[in-house]
mmCIF file with all atom_site columns, C-alpha atoms in Angstrom:
data_model
loop_
_atom_site.group_PDB
_atom_site.id
_atom_site.type_symbol
_atom_site.label_atom_id
_atom_site.label_alt_id
_atom_site.label_comp_id
_atom_site.label_asym_id
_atom_site.label_entity_id
_atom_site.label_seq_id
_atom_site.pdbx_PDB_ins_code
_atom_site.Cartn_x
_atom_site.Cartn_y
_atom_site.Cartn_z
_atom_site.occupancy
_atom_site.B_iso_or_equiv
_atom_site.pdbx_formal_charge
_atom_site.auth_seq_id
_atom_site.auth_comp_id
_atom_site.auth_asym_id
_atom_site.auth_atom_id
_atom_site.pdbx_PDB_model_num
ATOM 1   C CA . MET A 1 1   ? 144.251 165.007 78.703 1.00 48.00 ? 1   MET A CA 1
ATOM 2   C CA . GLU A 1 2   ? 144.176 161.315 77.863 1.00 49.00 ? 2   GLU A CA 1
ATOM 3   C CA . HIS A 1 3   ? 142.532 162.151 74.539 1.00 48.00 ? 3   HIS A CA 1
ATOM 4   C CA . ASN A 1 4   ? 145.318 164.647 73.687 1.00 48.00 ? 4   ASN A CA 1
ATOM 5   C CA . PHE A 1 5   ? 147.975 162.103 74.673 1.00 44.00 ? 5   PHE A CA 1
ATOM 6   C CA . LYS A 1 6   ? 146.476 159.557 72.280 1.00 50.00 ? 6   LYS A CA 1
ATOM 7   C CA . GLN A 1 7   ? 146.479 162.145 69.491 1.00 50.00 ? 7   GLN A CA 1
ATOM 8   C CA . TYR A 1 8   ? 150.165 162.959 70.098 1.00 43.00 ? 8   TYR A CA 1
ATOM 9   C CA . LEU A 1 9   ? 151.021 159.266 70.273 1.00 49.00 ? 9   LEU A CA 1
ATOM 10  C CA . PHE A 1 10  ? 149.231 158.622 66.995 1.00 52.00 ? 10  PHE A CA 1
ATOM 11  C CA . PHE A 1 11  ? 150.955 161.599 65.326 1.00 48.00 ? 11  PHE A CA 1
ATOM 12  C CA . PHE A 1 12  ? 154.484 160.614 66.409 1.00 46.00 ? 12  PHE A CA 1
ATOM 13  C CA . SER A 1 13  ? 153.841 156.974 65.502 1.00 53.00 ? 13  SER A CA 1
ATOM 14  C CA . LEU A 1 14  ? 152.786 158.065 62.027 1.00 46.00 ? 14  LEU A CA 1
ATOM 15  C CA . VAL A 1 15  ? 155.897 160.254 61.639 1.00 42.00 ? 15  VAL A CA 1
ATOM 16  C CA . PHE A 1 16  ? 158.144 157.404 62.822 1.00 44.00 ? 16  PHE A CA 1
ATOM 17  C CA . ILE A 1 17  ? 156.593 154.924 60.387 1.00 46.00 ? 17  ILE A CA 1
ATOM 18  C CA . THR A 1 18  ? 156.940 157.421 57.526 1.00 41.00 ? 18  THR A CA 1
ATOM 19  C CA . PHE A 1 19  ? 160.634 158.065 58.179 1.00 42.00 ? 19  PHE A CA 1
ATOM 20  C CA . LYS A 1 20  ? 161.329 154.370 58.734 1.00 46.00 ? 20  LYS A CA 1
ATOM 21  C CA . SER A 1 21  ? 159.683 153.498 55.407 1.00 42.00 ? 21  SER A CA 1
ATOM 22  C CA . GLU A 1 22  ? 161.628 156.237 53.633 1.00 43.00 ? 22  GLU A CA 1
ATOM 23  C CA . ALA A 1 23  ? 164.916 154.946 55.053 1.00 45.00 ? 23  ALA A CA 1
ATOM 24  C CA . GLN A 1 24  ? 164.094 151.409 53.970 1.00 46.00 ? 24  GLN A CA 1
ATOM 25  C CA . PHE A 1 25  ? 163.316 152.436 50.403 1.00 40.00 ? 25  PHE A CA 1
ATOM 26  C CA . LYS A 1 26  ? 166.536 154.470 50.195 1.00 45.00 ? 26  LYS A CA 1
ATOM 27  C CA . ASP A 1 27  ? 168.707 151.611 51.452 1.00 49.00 ? 27  ASP A CA 1
ATOM 28  C CA . THR A 1 28  ? 170.747 149.812 48.830 1.00 48.00 ? 28  THR A CA 1
ATOM 29  C CA . ALA A 1 29  ? 170.843 146.022 48.762 1.00 70.00 ? 29  ALA A CA 1
ATOM 30  C CA . LYS A 1 30  ? 174.300 144.548 48.394 1.00 89.00 ? 30  LYS A CA 1
ATOM 31  C CA . TRP A 1 31  ? 173.285 141.973 45.766 1.00 94.00 ? 31  TRP A CA 1
ATOM 32  C CA . LYS A 1 32  ? 170.583 142.276 43.115 1.00 95.00 ? 32  LYS A CA 1
ATOM 33  C CA . ALA A 1 33  ? 169.369 140.139 40.243 1.00 97.00 ? 33  ALA A CA 1
ATOM 34  C CA . LEU A 1 34  ? 168.057 142.012 37.206 1.00 98.00 ? 34  LEU A CA 1
ATOM 35  C CA . PHE A 1 35  ? 165.811 140.741 34.429 1.00 98.00 ? 35  PHE A CA 1
ATOM 36  C CA . ALA A 1 36  ? 164.457 142.892 31.602 1.00 98.00 ? 36  ALA A CA 1
ATOM 37  C CA . VAL A 1 37  ? 162.864 142.553 28.168 1.00 98.00 ? 37  VAL A CA 1
ATOM 38  C CA . GLY A 1 38  ? 162.315 145.123 25.459 1.00 98.00 ? 38  GLY A CA 1
ATOM 39  C CA . VAL A 1 39  ? 163.154 146.259 21.951 1.00 98.00 ? 39  VAL A CA 1
ATOM 40  C CA . ASN A 1 40  ? 166.268 147.236 20.015 1.00 98.00 ? 40  ASN A CA 1
ATOM 41  C CA . TYR A 1 41  ? 167.467 149.309 17.078 1.00 98.00 ? 41  TYR A CA 1
ATOM 42  C CA . PRO A 1 42  ? 170.727 148.371 15.288 1.00 98.00 ? 42  PRO A CA 1
ATOM 43  C CA . THR A 1 43  ? 172.452 151.261 13.505 1.00 97.00 ? 43  THR A CA 1
ATOM 44  C CA . THR A 1 44  ? 172.358 151.148 9.713  1.00 95.00 ? 44  THR A CA 1
ATOM 45  C CA . ASP A 1 45  ? 176.118 151.709 9.317  1.00 94.00 ? 45  ASP A CA 1
ATOM 46  C CA . GLY A 1 46  ? 176.755 148.240 10.731 1.00 95.00 ? 46  GLY A CA 1
ATOM 47  C CA . PHE A 1 47  ? 175.331 146.502 7.654  1.00 95.00 ? 47  PHE A CA 1
ATOM 48  C CA . VAL A 1 48  ? 176.663 146.118 4.132  1.00 94.00 ? 48  VAL A CA 1
ATOM 49  C CA . LYS A 1 49  ? 175.388 148.536 1.515  1.00 91.00 ? 49  LYS A CA 1
ATOM 50  C CA . GLY A 1 50  ? 171.897 147.641 0.368  1.00 90.00 ? 50  GLY A CA 1
ATOM 51  C CA . SER A 1 51  ? 170.762 146.070 3.644  1.00 94.00 ? 51  SER A CA 1
ATOM 52  C CA . TYR A 1 52  ? 169.585 147.316 7.019  1.00 95.00 ? 52  TYR A CA 1
ATOM 53  C CA . ALA A 1 53  ? 167.291 146.195 9.811  1.00 97.00 ? 53  ALA A CA 1
ATOM 54  C CA . GLN A 1 54  ? 163.852 147.236 10.967 1.00 96.00 ? 54  GLN A CA 1
ATOM 55  C CA . SER A 1 55  ? 163.705 150.343 13.142 1.00 96.00 ? 55  SER A CA 1
ATOM 56  C CA . VAL A 1 56  ? 162.154 148.422 16.049 1.00 98.00 ? 56  VAL A CA 1
ATOM 57  C CA . ASN A 1 57  ? 163.086 144.803 16.731 1.00 98.00 ? 57  ASN A CA 1
ATOM 58  C CA . PHE A 1 58  ? 161.918 142.317 19.362 1.00 98.00 ? 58  PHE A CA 1
ATOM 59  C CA . PRO A 1 59  ? 163.074 140.729 21.563 1.00 98.00 ? 59  PRO A CA 1
ATOM 60  C CA . THR A 1 60  ? 165.830 142.174 23.671 1.00 98.00 ? 60  THR A CA 1
ATOM 61  C CA . VAL A 1 61  ? 166.492 140.183 26.860 1.00 98.00 ? 61  VAL A CA 1
ATOM 62  C CA . ASN A 1 62  ? 168.935 141.262 29.581 1.00 98.00 ? 62  ASN A CA 1
ATOM 63  C CA . LEU A 1 63  ? 170.008 139.230 32.631 1.00 98.00 ? 63  LEU A CA 1
ATOM 64  C CA . GLY A 1 64  ? 172.394 140.556 35.268 1.00 98.00 ? 64  GLY A CA 1
ATOM 65  C CA . ILE A 1 65  ? 173.862 140.278 38.752 1.00 98.00 ? 65  ILE A CA 1
ATOM 66  C CA . GLN A 1 66  ? 174.722 143.539 40.521 1.00 97.00 ? 66  GLN A CA 1
ATOM 67  C CA . HIS A 1 67  ? 176.958 144.001 43.564 1.00 96.00 ? 67  HIS A CA 1
ATOM 68  C CA . MET A 1 68  ? 177.007 147.363 45.361 1.00 94.00 ? 68  MET A CA 1
ATOM 69  C CA . LEU A 1 69  ? 180.327 148.144 47.037 1.00 94.00 ? 69  LEU A CA 1
ATOM 70  C CA . THR A 1 70  ? 178.925 151.277 48.715 1.00 93.00 ? 70  THR A CA 1
ATOM 71  C CA . ARG A 1 71  ? 175.576 153.089 48.671 1.00 90.00 ? 71  ARG A CA 1
ATOM 72  C CA . GLN A 1 72  ? 176.575 154.765 45.392 1.00 94.00 ? 72  GLN A CA 1
ATOM 73  C CA . TYR A 1 73  ? 179.160 152.615 43.633 1.00 96.00 ? 73  TYR A CA 1
ATOM 74  C CA . GLY A 1 74  ? 179.018 149.059 42.421 1.00 97.00 ? 74  GLY A CA 1
ATOM 75  C CA . VAL A 1 75  ? 179.666 146.612 39.598 1.00 98.00 ? 75  VAL A CA 1
ATOM 76  C CA . LYS A 1 76  ? 177.511 144.259 37.593 1.00 98.00 ? 76  LYS A CA 1
ATOM 77  C CA . LEU A 1 77  ? 177.946 141.369 35.213 1.00 98.00 ? 77  LEU A CA 1
ATOM 78  C CA . ASP A 1 78  ? 175.234 141.030 32.614 1.00 98.00 ? 78  ASP A CA 1
ATOM 79  C CA . TYR A 1 79  ? 174.264 139.104 29.517 1.00 98.00 ? 79  TYR A CA 1
ATOM 80  C CA . GLY A 1 80  ? 172.128 140.507 26.732 1.00 98.00 ? 80  GLY A CA 1
ATOM 81  C CA . PHE A 1 81  ? 170.393 138.954 23.739 1.00 98.00 ? 81  PHE A CA 1
ATOM 82  C CA . ASN A 1 82  ? 169.012 140.880 20.756 1.00 98.00 ? 82  ASN A CA 1
ATOM 83  C CA . ARG A 1 83  ? 167.262 139.579 17.662 1.00 98.00 ? 83  ARG A CA 1
ATOM 84  C CA . PHE A 1 84  ? 166.853 141.789 14.627 1.00 96.00 ? 84  PHE A CA 1
ATOM 85  C CA . LYS A 1 85  ? 165.691 141.180 11.092 1.00 96.00 ? 85  LYS A CA 1
ATOM 86  C CA . ASN A 1 86  ? 165.781 142.876 7.718  1.00 96.00 ? 86  ASN A CA 1
ATOM 87  C CA . HIS A 1 87  ? 163.675 145.839 6.721  1.00 96.00 ? 87  HIS A CA 1
ATOM 88  C CA . LYS A 1 88  ? 161.023 144.908 4.172  1.00 94.00 ? 88  LYS A CA 1
ATOM 89  C CA . ASP A 1 89  ? 162.888 146.836 1.438  1.00 94.00 ? 89  ASP A CA 1
ATOM 90  C CA . THR A 1 90  ? 166.107 144.801 1.783  1.00 94.00 ? 90  THR A CA 1
ATOM 91  C CA . PRO A 1 91  ? 167.093 141.134 1.255  1.00 93.00 ? 91  PRO A CA 1
ATOM 92  C CA . ASP A 1 92  ? 166.015 138.719 3.987  1.00 94.00 ? 92  ASP A CA 1
ATOM 93  C CA . PHE A 1 93  ? 168.168 138.095 7.052  1.00 95.00 ? 93  PHE A CA 1
ATOM 94  C CA . LYS A 1 94  ? 167.832 137.429 10.763 1.00 96.00 ? 94  LYS A CA 1
ATOM 95  C CA . ILE A 1 95  ? 170.626 138.066 13.248 1.00 97.00 ? 95  ILE A CA 1
ATOM 96  C CA . ASN A 1 96  ? 171.203 137.059 16.857 1.00 98.00 ? 96  ASN A CA 1
ATOM 97  C CA . TYR A 1 97  ? 173.326 139.638 18.680 1.00 98.00 ? 97  TYR A CA 1
ATOM 98  C CA . SER A 1 98  ? 174.510 138.460 22.106 1.00 98.00 ? 98  SER A CA 1
ATOM 99  C CA . ARG A 1 99  ? 176.820 140.223 24.525 1.00 98.00 ? 99  ARG A CA 1
ATOM 100 C CA . VAL A 1 100 ? 178.521 139.865 27.901 1.00 98.00 ? 100 VAL A CA 1
ATOM 101 C CA . ASN A 1 101 ? 179.566 143.027 29.771 1.00 98.00 ? 101 ASN A CA 1
ATOM 102 C CA . VAL A 1 102 ? 181.258 143.934 33.039 1.00 98.00 ? 102 VAL A CA 1
ATOM 103 C CA . GLN A 1 103 ? 179.970 147.350 34.079 1.00 98.00 ? 103 GLN A CA 1
ATOM 104 C CA . PHE A 1 104 ? 180.585 150.059 36.633 1.00 98.00 ? 104 PHE A CA 1
ATOM 105 C CA . VAL A 1 105 ? 177.403 151.188 38.422 1.00 98.00 ? 105 VAL A CA 1
ATOM 106 C CA . TYR A 1 106 ? 176.734 154.629 39.918 1.00 98.00 ? 106 TYR A CA 1
ATOM 107 C CA . ASP A 1 107 ? 173.622 155.544 41.926 1.00 96.00 ? 107 ASP A CA 1
ATOM 108 C CA . PRO A 1 108 ? 173.347 159.357 42.383 1.00 96.00 ? 108 PRO A CA 1
ATOM 109 C CA . THR A 1 109 ? 169.859 159.228 43.914 1.00 93.00 ? 109 THR A CA 1
ATOM 110 C CA . GLU A 1 110 ? 170.763 160.724 47.297 1.00 90.00 ? 110 GLU A CA 1
ATOM 111 C CA . TYR A 1 111 ? 171.848 163.925 45.525 1.00 92.00 ? 111 TYR A CA 1
ATOM 112 C CA . LEU A 1 112 ? 168.609 164.110 43.520 1.00 93.00 ? 112 LEU A CA 1
ATOM 113 C CA . THR A 1 113 ? 166.450 165.278 46.394 1.00 91.00 ? 113 THR A CA 1
ATOM 114 C CA . PHE A 1 114 ? 163.551 166.213 44.112 1.00 92.00 ? 114 PHE A CA 1
ATOM 115 C CA . LEU A 1 115 ? 162.853 162.549 43.291 1.00 91.00 ? 115 LEU A CA 1
ATOM 116 C CA . PRO A 1 116 ? 159.961 160.803 45.073 1.00 92.00 ? 116 PRO A CA 1
ATOM 117 C CA . MET A 1 117 ? 160.941 158.385 47.836 1.00 90.00 ? 117 MET A CA 1
ATOM 118 C CA . ARG A 1 118 ? 160.498 155.199 45.815 1.00 93.00 ? 118 ARG A CA 1
ATOM 119 C CA . LEU A 1 119 ? 162.404 156.333 42.704 1.00 96.00 ? 119 LEU A CA 1
ATOM 120 C CA . ARG A 1 120 ? 166.101 155.714 42.059 1.00 94.00 ? 120 ARG A CA 1
ATOM 121 C CA . THR A 1 121 ? 168.351 156.451 39.109 1.00 96.00 ? 121 THR A CA 1
ATOM 122 C CA . VAL A 1 122 ? 171.283 154.219 38.189 1.00 97.00 ? 122 VAL A CA 1
ATOM 123 C CA . ALA A 1 123 ? 173.923 154.922 35.540 1.00 98.00 ? 123 ALA A CA 1
ATOM 124 C CA . HIS A 1 124 ? 176.021 152.064 34.173 1.00 98.00 ? 124 HIS A CA 1
ATOM 125 C CA . ALA A 1 125 ? 178.892 151.662 31.720 1.00 98.00 ? 125 ALA A CA 1
ATOM 126 C CA . GLY A 1 126 ? 181.538 149.104 30.891 1.00 98.00 ? 126 GLY A CA 1
ATOM 127 C CA . PRO A 1 127 ? 183.302 146.968 28.277 1.00 98.00 ? 127 PRO A CA 1
ATOM 128 C CA . GLY A 1 128 ? 182.311 143.594 26.939 1.00 98.00 ? 128 GLY A CA 1
ATOM 129 C CA . LEU A 1 129 ? 182.236 141.182 24.037 1.00 98.00 ? 129 LEU A CA 1
ATOM 130 C CA . ALA A 1 130 ? 179.592 141.052 21.313 1.00 98.00 ? 130 ALA A CA 1
ATOM 131 C CA . PHE A 1 131 ? 178.773 137.846 19.424 1.00 97.00 ? 131 PHE A CA 1
ATOM 132 C CA . VAL A 1 132 ? 176.932 138.285 16.124 1.00 97.00 ? 132 VAL A CA 1
ATOM 133 C CA . LYS A 1 133 ? 175.409 135.213 14.509 1.00 96.00 ? 133 LYS A CA 1
ATOM 134 C CA . PRO A 1 134 ? 173.300 135.442 11.337 1.00 95.00 ? 134 PRO A CA 1
ATOM 135 C CA . LEU A 1 135 ? 170.782 132.635 10.955 1.00 94.00 ? 135 LEU A CA 1
ATOM 136 C CA . GLY A 1 136 ? 170.118 130.210 8.126  1.00 86.00 ? 136 GLY A CA 1
ATOM 137 C CA . VAL A 1 137 ? 172.381 130.106 5.069  1.00 83.00 ? 137 VAL A CA 1
ATOM 138 C CA . LEU A 1 138 ? 174.143 133.327 6.150  1.00 88.00 ? 138 LEU A CA 1
ATOM 139 C CA . ARG A 1 139 ? 175.725 131.839 9.270  1.00 83.00 ? 139 ARG A CA 1
ATOM 140 C CA . ASP A 1 140 ? 179.271 132.047 7.832  1.00 83.00 ? 140 ASP A CA 1
ATOM 141 C CA . ASN A 1 141 ? 179.197 135.841 8.285  1.00 90.00 ? 141 ASN A CA 1
ATOM 142 C CA . LYS A 1 142 ? 179.380 135.724 12.082 1.00 92.00 ? 142 LYS A CA 1
ATOM 143 C CA . GLN A 1 143 ? 181.580 138.131 14.057 1.00 94.00 ? 143 GLN A CA 1
ATOM 144 C CA . THR A 1 144 ? 182.987 138.628 17.549 1.00 96.00 ? 144 THR A CA 1
ATOM 145 C CA . TYR A 1 145 ? 184.213 142.039 18.690 1.00 97.00 ? 145 TYR A CA 1
ATOM 146 C CA . LEU A 1 146 ? 184.549 144.388 21.651 1.00 98.00 ? 146 LEU A CA 1
ATOM 147 C CA . ASN A 1 147 ? 181.699 146.629 22.709 1.00 98.00 ? 147 ASN A CA 1
ATOM 148 C CA . ILE A 1 148 ? 181.040 149.317 25.309 1.00 98.00 ? 148 ILE A CA 1
ATOM 149 C CA . ASN A 1 149 ? 177.678 149.424 27.060 1.00 98.00 ? 149 ASN A CA 1
ATOM 150 C CA . ALA A 1 150 ? 176.442 152.713 28.565 1.00 98.00 ? 150 ALA A CA 1
ATOM 151 C CA . GLY A 1 151 ? 172.986 153.413 29.895 1.00 98.00 ? 151 GLY A CA 1
ATOM 152 C CA . LEU A 1 152 ? 170.645 154.912 32.455 1.00 98.00 ? 152 LEU A CA 1
ATOM 153 C CA . GLU A 1 153 ? 168.053 153.097 34.561 1.00 98.00 ? 153 GLU A CA 1
ATOM 154 C CA . LEU A 1 154 ? 165.047 154.454 36.457 1.00 98.00 ? 154 LEU A CA 1
ATOM 155 C CA . HIS A 1 155 ? 163.834 152.224 39.318 1.00 97.00 ? 155 HIS A CA 1
ATOM 156 C CA . TYR A 1 156 ? 160.525 152.314 41.195 1.00 97.00 ? 156 TYR A CA 1
ATOM 157 C CA . ALA A 1 157 ? 160.510 150.323 44.444 1.00 95.00 ? 157 ALA A CA 1
ATOM 158 C CA . ILE A 1 158 ? 157.441 148.141 44.963 1.00 95.00 ? 158 ILE A CA 1
ATOM 159 C CA . ASN A 1 159 ? 158.777 147.063 48.358 1.00 92.00 ? 159 ASN A CA 1
ATOM 160 C CA . GLU A 1 160 ? 162.162 146.575 50.058 1.00 87.00 ? 160 GLU A CA 1
ATOM 161 C CA . LYS A 1 161 ? 163.065 143.607 47.875 1.00 92.00 ? 161 LYS A CA 1
ATOM 162 C CA . VAL A 1 162 ? 161.541 144.239 44.454 1.00 95.00 ? 162 VAL A CA 1
ATOM 163 C CA . ALA A 1 163 ? 161.638 147.178 42.048 1.00 96.00 ? 163 ALA A CA 1
ATOM 164 C CA . ILE A 1 164 ? 160.445 147.652 38.496 1.00 98.00 ? 164 ILE A CA 1
ATOM 165 C CA . PHE A 1 165 ? 162.742 149.584 36.185 1.00 98.00 ? 165 PHE A CA 1
ATOM 166 C CA . THR A 1 166 ? 163.341 150.832 32.679 1.00 98.00 ? 166 THR A CA 1
ATOM 167 C CA . ASP A 1 167 ? 166.758 150.983 31.043 1.00 98.00 ? 167 ASP A CA 1
ATOM 168 C CA . ILE A 1 168 ? 167.890 153.007 28.031 1.00 98.00 ? 168 ILE A CA 1
ATOM 169 C CA . ALA A 1 169 ? 171.259 151.713 26.812 1.00 98.00 ? 169 ALA A CA 1
ATOM 170 C CA . TYR A 1 170 ? 173.663 152.197 23.920 1.00 98.00 ? 170 TYR A CA 1
ATOM 171 C CA . LEU A 1 171 ? 175.914 149.304 22.875 1.00 98.00 ? 171 LEU A CA 1
ATOM 172 C CA . TYR A 1 172 ? 178.813 150.814 20.971 1.00 98.00 ? 172 TYR A CA 1
ATOM 173 C CA . GLY A 1 173 ? 180.592 148.349 18.699 1.00 97.00 ? 173 GLY A CA 1
ATOM 174 C CA . VAL A 1 174 ? 184.380 148.745 18.735 1.00 97.00 ? 174 VAL A CA 1
ATOM 175 C CA . THR A 1 175 ? 184.643 147.421 15.200 1.00 95.00 ? 175 THR A CA 1
ATOM 176 C CA . SER A 1 176 ? 184.334 148.267 11.525 1.00 91.00 ? 176 SER A CA 1
ATOM 177 C CA . LEU A 1 177 ? 182.594 146.527 8.673  1.00 87.00 ? 177 LEU A CA 1
ATOM 178 C CA . ASP A 1 178 ? 184.672 144.115 6.609  1.00 85.00 ? 178 ASP A CA 1
ATOM 179 C CA . ASP A 1 179 ? 185.186 144.793 2.908  1.00 84.00 ? 179 ASP A CA 1
ATOM 180 C CA . TYR A 1 180 ? 182.806 142.437 1.111  1.00 86.00 ? 180 TYR A CA 1
ATOM 181 C CA . ASN A 1 181 ? 182.977 142.146 -2.671 1.00 81.00 ? 181 ASN A CA 1
ATOM 182 C CA . PRO A 1 182 ? 180.295 142.021 -3.907 1.00 83.00 ? 182 PRO A CA 1
ATOM 183 C CA . ALA A 1 183 ? 178.618 143.854 -1.024 1.00 82.00 ? 183 ALA A CA 1
ATOM 184 C CA . LEU A 1 184 ? 175.730 141.412 -0.684 1.00 80.00 ? 184 LEU A CA 1
ATOM 185 C CA . SER A 1 185 ? 178.177 138.588 0.050  1.00 85.00 ? 185 SER A CA 1
ATOM 186 C CA . GLY A 1 186 ? 178.282 140.221 3.490  1.00 89.00 ? 186 GLY A CA 1
ATOM 187 C CA . LEU A 1 187 ? 174.521 139.949 3.985  1.00 93.00 ? 187 LEU A CA 1
ATOM 188 C CA . GLY A 1 188 ? 173.845 139.005 7.601  1.00 92.00 ? 188 GLY A CA 1
ATOM 189 C CA . ALA A 1 189 ? 177.084 140.507 8.862  1.00 93.00 ? 189 ALA A CA 1
ATOM 190 C CA . PHE A 1 190 ? 176.724 143.247 11.470 1.00 96.00 ? 190 PHE A CA 1
ATOM 191 C CA . ASN A 1 191 ? 179.592 145.392 12.745 1.00 95.00 ? 191 ASN A CA 1
ATOM 192 C CA . GLY A 1 192 ? 177.757 148.255 14.373 1.00 95.00 ? 192 GLY A CA 1
ATOM 193 C CA . SER A 1 193 ? 176.060 149.617 17.469 1.00 97.00 ? 193 SER A CA 1
ATOM 194 C CA . VAL A 1 194 ? 172.689 148.870 19.057 1.00 98.00 ? 194 VAL A CA 1
ATOM 195 C CA . PHE A 1 195 ? 170.192 150.930 21.050 1.00 98.00 ? 195 PHE A CA 1
ATOM 196 C CA . ASN A 1 196 ? 168.153 149.093 23.711 1.00 98.00 ? 196 ASN A CA 1
ATOM 197 C CA . LEU A 1 197 ? 164.962 150.053 25.531 1.00 98.00 ? 197 LEU A CA 1
ATOM 198 C CA . THR A 1 198 ? 163.959 147.510 28.181 1.00 98.00 ? 198 THR A CA 1
ATOM 199 C CA . PHE A 1 199 ? 161.575 147.112 31.124 1.00 98.00 ? 199 PHE A CA 1
ATOM 200 C CA . GLY A 1 200 ? 162.157 144.699 33.964 1.00 98.00 ? 200 GLY A CA 1
ATOM 201 C CA . LEU A 1 201 ? 162.457 143.642 37.593 1.00 98.00 ? 201 LEU A CA 1
ATOM 202 C CA . ALA A 1 202 ? 165.300 144.148 40.070 1.00 97.00 ? 202 ALA A CA 1
ATOM 203 C CA . VAL A 1 203 ? 165.199 141.691 42.988 1.00 96.00 ? 203 VAL A CA 1
ATOM 204 C CA . SER A 1 204 ? 167.369 142.061 46.102 1.00 94.00 ? 204 SER A CA 1
ATOM 205 C CA . LEU A 1 205 ? 169.226 138.865 46.953 1.00 91.00 ? 205 LEU A CA 1
ATOM 206 C CA . SER A 1 206 ? 170.457 140.107 50.336 1.00 79.00 ? 206 SER A CA 1
ATOM 207 C CA . GLY A 1 207 ? 169.145 142.167 53.208 1.00 64.00 ? 207 GLY A CA 1
ATOM 208 C CA . CYS A 1 208 ? 169.827 145.823 53.811 1.00 53.00 ? 208 CYS A CA 1
ATOM 209 C CA . GLN A 1 209 ? 173.594 146.294 53.616 1.00 43.00 ? 209 GLN A CA 1
ATOM 210 C CA . PHE A 1 210 ? 174.047 150.042 53.950 1.00 44.00 ? 210 PHE A CA 1
ATOM 211 C CA . CYS A 1 211 ? 171.360 151.034 56.435 1.00 41.00 ? 211 CYS A CA 1
ATOM 212 C CA . ASP A 1 212 ? 171.948 154.176 58.450 1.00 37.00 ? 212 ASP A CA 1
#
C-alpha cells in the first residue's frame, strides 16, 4: 500500500511540475529587451540606374524595447542599422541605412495549439523614419524618409527569462528616387525597401505579468 502511495505521489508530482512549467513558458513578460543581428537585402529599384547592392549584406543590427499591454497585444520601440555595399558589377559605394520604428505587436500563440510549449510567434508592424547615409565622397546623397516595418518572429524559450528568436522583416520605404542627371550623380542614394533576416535574444526585464 505504501509502495502504491509513493507511485501515485510521484506521478501527480510529475504532472504538477509539467503543467507548472508549461504555464510559466506560456506567460508573457510585461517588458522585454531584444537584440538581434543578421543580414539584409536592399531592393534594386531604390538605386539609380546602373547601380545596385549585393544580394546579401552584413551586418544588420536591431535593438528594441517591447511592452506587452495584454497577453496578446503590445508595442515596441526599436532601432535598426543596416550596411550594404555595391555589387561587383557596379560602381563602388557603401551605405549606412538606419531606422527608428514604433510598432504594434501581436502574439497569437495561444490560438496555435499545435506549437510546442516553448515556441511562440510574434507579428509586428509600424511606422518609422529611415536615415540613409552613403559613405566617403558620396555623403552628399543622404536621405531621410518614412518607412513601414512589418515582420514575423519565432521565439524559442530557453527559460522563463531568456528566449532565442529569428525575425523576418520587410522595411517598406515610403519614398521615391530623386531625378538625378546624369544618373550616376545619384550614386550612393537609396530610396527603396529592405528585407531583413536576423537572429537574436529576447530578455525579460520584469517578472510574470499575465500569469493565470
